[in-house]
XYZ file of C-alpha atoms in Angstrom:
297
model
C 2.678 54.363 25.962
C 5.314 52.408 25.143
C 3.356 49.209 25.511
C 1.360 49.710 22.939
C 4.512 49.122 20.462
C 4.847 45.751 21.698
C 1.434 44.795 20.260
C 0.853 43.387 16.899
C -0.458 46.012 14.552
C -3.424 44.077 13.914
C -4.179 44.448 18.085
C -3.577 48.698 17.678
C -5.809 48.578 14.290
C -8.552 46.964 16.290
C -8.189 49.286 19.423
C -8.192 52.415 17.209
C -11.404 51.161 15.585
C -13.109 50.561 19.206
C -11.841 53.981 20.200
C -13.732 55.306 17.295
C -10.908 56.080 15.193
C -10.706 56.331 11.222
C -8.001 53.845 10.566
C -5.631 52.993 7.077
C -4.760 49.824 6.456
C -1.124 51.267 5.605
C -0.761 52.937 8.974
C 2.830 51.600 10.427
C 2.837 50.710 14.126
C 4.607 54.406 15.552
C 1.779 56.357 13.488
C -0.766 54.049 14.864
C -0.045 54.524 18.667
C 0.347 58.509 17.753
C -3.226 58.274 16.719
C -4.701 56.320 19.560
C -2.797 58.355 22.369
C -3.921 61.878 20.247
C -7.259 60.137 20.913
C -9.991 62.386 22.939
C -10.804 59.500 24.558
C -7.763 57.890 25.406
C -6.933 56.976 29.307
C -3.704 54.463 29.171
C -4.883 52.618 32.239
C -8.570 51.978 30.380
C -6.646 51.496 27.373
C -4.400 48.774 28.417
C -7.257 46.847 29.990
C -8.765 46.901 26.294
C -5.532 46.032 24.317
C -5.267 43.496 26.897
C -8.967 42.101 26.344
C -8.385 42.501 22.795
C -4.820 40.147 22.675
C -6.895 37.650 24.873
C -9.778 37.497 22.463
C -7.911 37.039 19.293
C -5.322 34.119 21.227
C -8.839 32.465 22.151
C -9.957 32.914 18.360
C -6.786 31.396 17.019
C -6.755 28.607 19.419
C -10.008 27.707 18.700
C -9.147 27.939 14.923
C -6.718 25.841 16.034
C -8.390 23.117 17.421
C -11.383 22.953 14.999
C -8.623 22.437 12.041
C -7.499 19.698 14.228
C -10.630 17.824 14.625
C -11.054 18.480 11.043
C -7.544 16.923 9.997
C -8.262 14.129 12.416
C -11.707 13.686 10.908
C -10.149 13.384 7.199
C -7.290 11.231 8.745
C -9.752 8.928 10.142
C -11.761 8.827 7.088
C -8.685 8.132 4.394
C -7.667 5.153 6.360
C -10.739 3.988 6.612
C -10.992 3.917 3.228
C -8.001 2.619 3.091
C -8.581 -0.146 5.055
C -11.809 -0.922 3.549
C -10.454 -0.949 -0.184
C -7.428 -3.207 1.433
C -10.160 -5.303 2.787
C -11.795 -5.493 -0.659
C -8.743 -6.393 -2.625
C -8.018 -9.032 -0.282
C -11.630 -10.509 -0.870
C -11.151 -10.383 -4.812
C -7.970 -11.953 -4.680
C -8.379 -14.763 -2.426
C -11.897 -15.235 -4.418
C -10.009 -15.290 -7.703
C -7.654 -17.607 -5.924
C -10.470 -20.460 -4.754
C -11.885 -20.136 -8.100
C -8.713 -20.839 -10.246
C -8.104 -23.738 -7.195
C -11.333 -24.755 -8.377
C -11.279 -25.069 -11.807
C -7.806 -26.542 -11.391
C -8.752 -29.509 -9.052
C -11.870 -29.600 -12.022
C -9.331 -29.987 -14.538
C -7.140 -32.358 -12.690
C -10.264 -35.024 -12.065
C -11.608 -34.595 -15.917
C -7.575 -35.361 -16.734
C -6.981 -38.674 -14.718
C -10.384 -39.744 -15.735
C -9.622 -39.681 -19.446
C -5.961 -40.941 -18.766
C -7.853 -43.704 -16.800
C -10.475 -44.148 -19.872
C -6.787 -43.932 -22.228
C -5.807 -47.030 -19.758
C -8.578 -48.870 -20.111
C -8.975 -48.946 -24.152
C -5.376 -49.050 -25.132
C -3.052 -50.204 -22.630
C 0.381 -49.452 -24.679
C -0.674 -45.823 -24.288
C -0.015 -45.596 -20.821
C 3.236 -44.359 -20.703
C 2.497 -41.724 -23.417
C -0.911 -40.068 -22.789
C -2.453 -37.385 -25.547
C -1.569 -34.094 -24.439
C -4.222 -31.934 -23.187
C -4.051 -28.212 -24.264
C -7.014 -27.526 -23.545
C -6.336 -27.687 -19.954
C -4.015 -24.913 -19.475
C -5.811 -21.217 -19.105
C -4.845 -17.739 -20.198
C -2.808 -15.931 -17.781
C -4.122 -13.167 -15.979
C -1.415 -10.628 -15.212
C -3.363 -8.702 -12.596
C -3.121 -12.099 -10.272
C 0.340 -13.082 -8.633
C 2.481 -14.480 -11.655
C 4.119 -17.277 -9.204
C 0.856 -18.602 -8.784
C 0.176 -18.449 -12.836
C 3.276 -20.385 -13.241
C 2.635 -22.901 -10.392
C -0.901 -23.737 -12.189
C 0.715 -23.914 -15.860
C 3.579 -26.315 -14.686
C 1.295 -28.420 -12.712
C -0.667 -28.805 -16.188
C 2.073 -29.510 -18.055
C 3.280 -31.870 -15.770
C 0.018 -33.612 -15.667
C -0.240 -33.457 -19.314
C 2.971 -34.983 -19.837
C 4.143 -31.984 -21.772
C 7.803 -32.150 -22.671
C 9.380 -29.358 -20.520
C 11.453 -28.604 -23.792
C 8.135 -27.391 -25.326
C 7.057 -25.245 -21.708
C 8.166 -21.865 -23.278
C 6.487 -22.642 -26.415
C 3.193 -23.362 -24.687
C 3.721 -20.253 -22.426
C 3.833 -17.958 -25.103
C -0.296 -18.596 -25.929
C -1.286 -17.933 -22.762
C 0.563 -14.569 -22.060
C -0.338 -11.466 -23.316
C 1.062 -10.991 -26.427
C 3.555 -7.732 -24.917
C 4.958 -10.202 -22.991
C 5.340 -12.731 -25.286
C 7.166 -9.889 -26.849
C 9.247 -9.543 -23.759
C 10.477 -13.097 -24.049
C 10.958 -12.636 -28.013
C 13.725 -10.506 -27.080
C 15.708 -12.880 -25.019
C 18.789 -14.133 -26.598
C 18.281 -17.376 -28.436
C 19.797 -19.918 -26.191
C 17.736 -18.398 -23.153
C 14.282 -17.423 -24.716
C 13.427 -21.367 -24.916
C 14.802 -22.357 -21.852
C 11.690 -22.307 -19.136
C 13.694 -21.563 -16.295
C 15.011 -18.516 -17.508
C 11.672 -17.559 -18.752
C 10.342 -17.990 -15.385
C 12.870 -16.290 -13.534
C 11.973 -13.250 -16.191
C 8.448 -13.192 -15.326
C 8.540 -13.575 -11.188
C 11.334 -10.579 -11.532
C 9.167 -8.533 -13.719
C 5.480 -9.202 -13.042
C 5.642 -10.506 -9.122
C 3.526 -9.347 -6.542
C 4.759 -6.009 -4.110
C 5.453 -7.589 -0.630
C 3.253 -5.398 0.379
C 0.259 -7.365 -1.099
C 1.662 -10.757 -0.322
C 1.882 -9.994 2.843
C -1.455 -11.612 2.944
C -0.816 -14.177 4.837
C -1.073 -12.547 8.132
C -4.860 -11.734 7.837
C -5.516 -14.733 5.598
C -8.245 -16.362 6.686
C -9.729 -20.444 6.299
C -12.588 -20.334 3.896
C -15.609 -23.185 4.958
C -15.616 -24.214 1.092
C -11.551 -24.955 1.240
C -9.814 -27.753 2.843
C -6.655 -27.689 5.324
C -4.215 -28.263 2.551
C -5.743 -25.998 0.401
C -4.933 -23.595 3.465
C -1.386 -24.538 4.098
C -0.928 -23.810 0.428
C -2.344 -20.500 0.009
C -0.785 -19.011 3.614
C 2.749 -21.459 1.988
C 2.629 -18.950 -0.941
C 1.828 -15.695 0.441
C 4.303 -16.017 2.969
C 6.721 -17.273 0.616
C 6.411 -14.444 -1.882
C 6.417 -11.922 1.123
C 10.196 -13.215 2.379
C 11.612 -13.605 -1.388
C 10.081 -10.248 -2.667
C 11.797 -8.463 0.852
C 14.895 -10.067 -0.058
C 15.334 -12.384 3.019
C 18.075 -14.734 2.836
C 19.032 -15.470 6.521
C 17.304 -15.629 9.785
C 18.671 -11.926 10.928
C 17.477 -10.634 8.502
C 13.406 -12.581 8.640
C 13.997 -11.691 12.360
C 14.476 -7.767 11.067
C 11.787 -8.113 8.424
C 9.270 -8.760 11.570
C 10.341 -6.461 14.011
C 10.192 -3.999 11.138
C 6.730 -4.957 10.166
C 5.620 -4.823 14.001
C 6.208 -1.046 14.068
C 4.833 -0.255 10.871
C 1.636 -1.627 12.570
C 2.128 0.610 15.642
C 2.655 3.551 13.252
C -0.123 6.427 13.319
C -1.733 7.164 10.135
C 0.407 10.463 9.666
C 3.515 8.834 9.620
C 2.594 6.241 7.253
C 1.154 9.140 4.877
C 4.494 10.890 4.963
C 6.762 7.625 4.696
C 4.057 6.539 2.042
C 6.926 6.204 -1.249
C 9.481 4.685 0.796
C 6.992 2.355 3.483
C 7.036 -0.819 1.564
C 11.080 -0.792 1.443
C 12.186 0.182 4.607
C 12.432 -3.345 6.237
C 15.634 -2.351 9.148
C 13.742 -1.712 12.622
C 16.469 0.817 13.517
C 16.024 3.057 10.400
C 12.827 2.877 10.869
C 12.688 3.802 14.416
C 14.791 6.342 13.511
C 12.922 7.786 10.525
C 9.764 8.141 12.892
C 11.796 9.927 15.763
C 13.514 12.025 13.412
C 9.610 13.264 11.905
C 8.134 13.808 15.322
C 10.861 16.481 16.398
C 10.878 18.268 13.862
């Protein structure tokens, strides 16, 4: 009899109840095997066979609890990073769209410039080394695009324009919005029109997460764009990748891609757990390590 105390009380509830026993719910397990061996119809070798059946059945109903929550996790797992890839996908369509289209207007706006400079030439020679400044050239920033590339276009402008660079910040300011004009306001004097500064504000405040420039792996060649107009959109992506993870020597670039190699191997639960931290966690070791540590636990 004593083998019915090593069962779980849930096992002796359900054995009382096939032995046609009025159970409570509050029974503890001693008072429980009293009332199933007081039982009329209790034989302990028939009754072990159907504690035993009973065990069996319930580890088969957990198990294949078990499994079905499994399929369903996997299913969900599967799903999210789907999603995930496809809205990755997505953003990476916008922005290299939004990227050929500002190339677009830009190259635009650099013909319609040297023909009018040309046209300057032509009517009044002793204008050449001072052309009319353009403004209308240079376009409202968008801050939801990489600022580096913003800044590229406007200096290219200006530089086309023959804007004086001691009048950059001053044209800047239009085509920010005006919280970050704001933001430069409250630069000290003797740095708030000095461009460089300004610049170095913006890129630290407004760049892109690595993350996103990281781009330039699954950048593709567009029919409508040429070569160079390749080099220079992989150029920046890659660029604003190595600055933004802080590479400053070939150990540590070398790191940076070993690092972003096993991210890649990584199953989709560990990058949902290491989600907050994935995008700074550039060492290989640590990283190896992190994983290890997760899967032993």
């Amino acid at each position: 009899m004593a083998f019915l105390l090593s069962k779980k009380k849930e096992h002796l509830i359900e054995l009382a109840e096939e032995l046609g026993l009025i159970v409570e719910a509050s029974l503890t397990k001693p008072k429980l095997k009293d009332l199933i061996v007081k039982s009329p119809d209790y034989i302990e070798d028939d009754v072990k066979v159907m504690i035993d059946s009973i065990v069996k059945d319930r580890i088969r109903t957990e198990e294949e609890k078990l499994r079905r929550e499994q399929r369903e996790y996997e299913e969900k797992l599967r799903r999210e990073e789907r999603e995930y890839e496809e809205k990755l996908r997505r953003e990476e369509r916008e922005y290299e769209e939004k990227l050929r289209r500002e190339e677009r207007e830009y190259e635009l706006e650099k013909l319609r410039i040297q023909a009018e400079k040309n046209a300057n030439t032509m009517n009044n020679p002793e204008n050449v080394q001072a052309p009319k400044v353009i403004h209308e050239t240079f376009h409202k920033f968008n801050m939801k695009d990489d600022i580096s590339l913003n800044l590229t276009l406007f200096e290219r402008h200006a530089e086309l324009t023959f804007l004086p660079k001691k009048d950059w910040v001053q044209k800047l300011i239009g085509l920010i919005p005006i919280d970050i004009a704001h933001l430069i306001a409250r630069e000290p004097a003797d740095k708030c029109n000095d461009y460089n500064h300004v610049k170095g504000l913006l890129l630290k405040r407004f760049k892109l997460s690595p993350e996103k420039l990281q781009l330039f792996i699954s950048h593709r060649k567009s029919n409508e764009r040429t070569w160079q107009d390749f080099f220079y959109e992989i150029q920046t992506y890659f660029d604003g990748w190595i600055s933004g993870s802080n590479v400053e020597t070939f150990d540590q670039l070398r790191e940076l891609i070993i690092a972003d190699q096993i991210k890649k191997s990584a199953p989709y639960e560990l990058r949902e757990h290491f989600l907050d931290e994935w995008s700074t966690i550039n060492s290989p070791a640590e990283i190896a390590e992190k994983f290890e540590e997760y899967e032993s636990v």
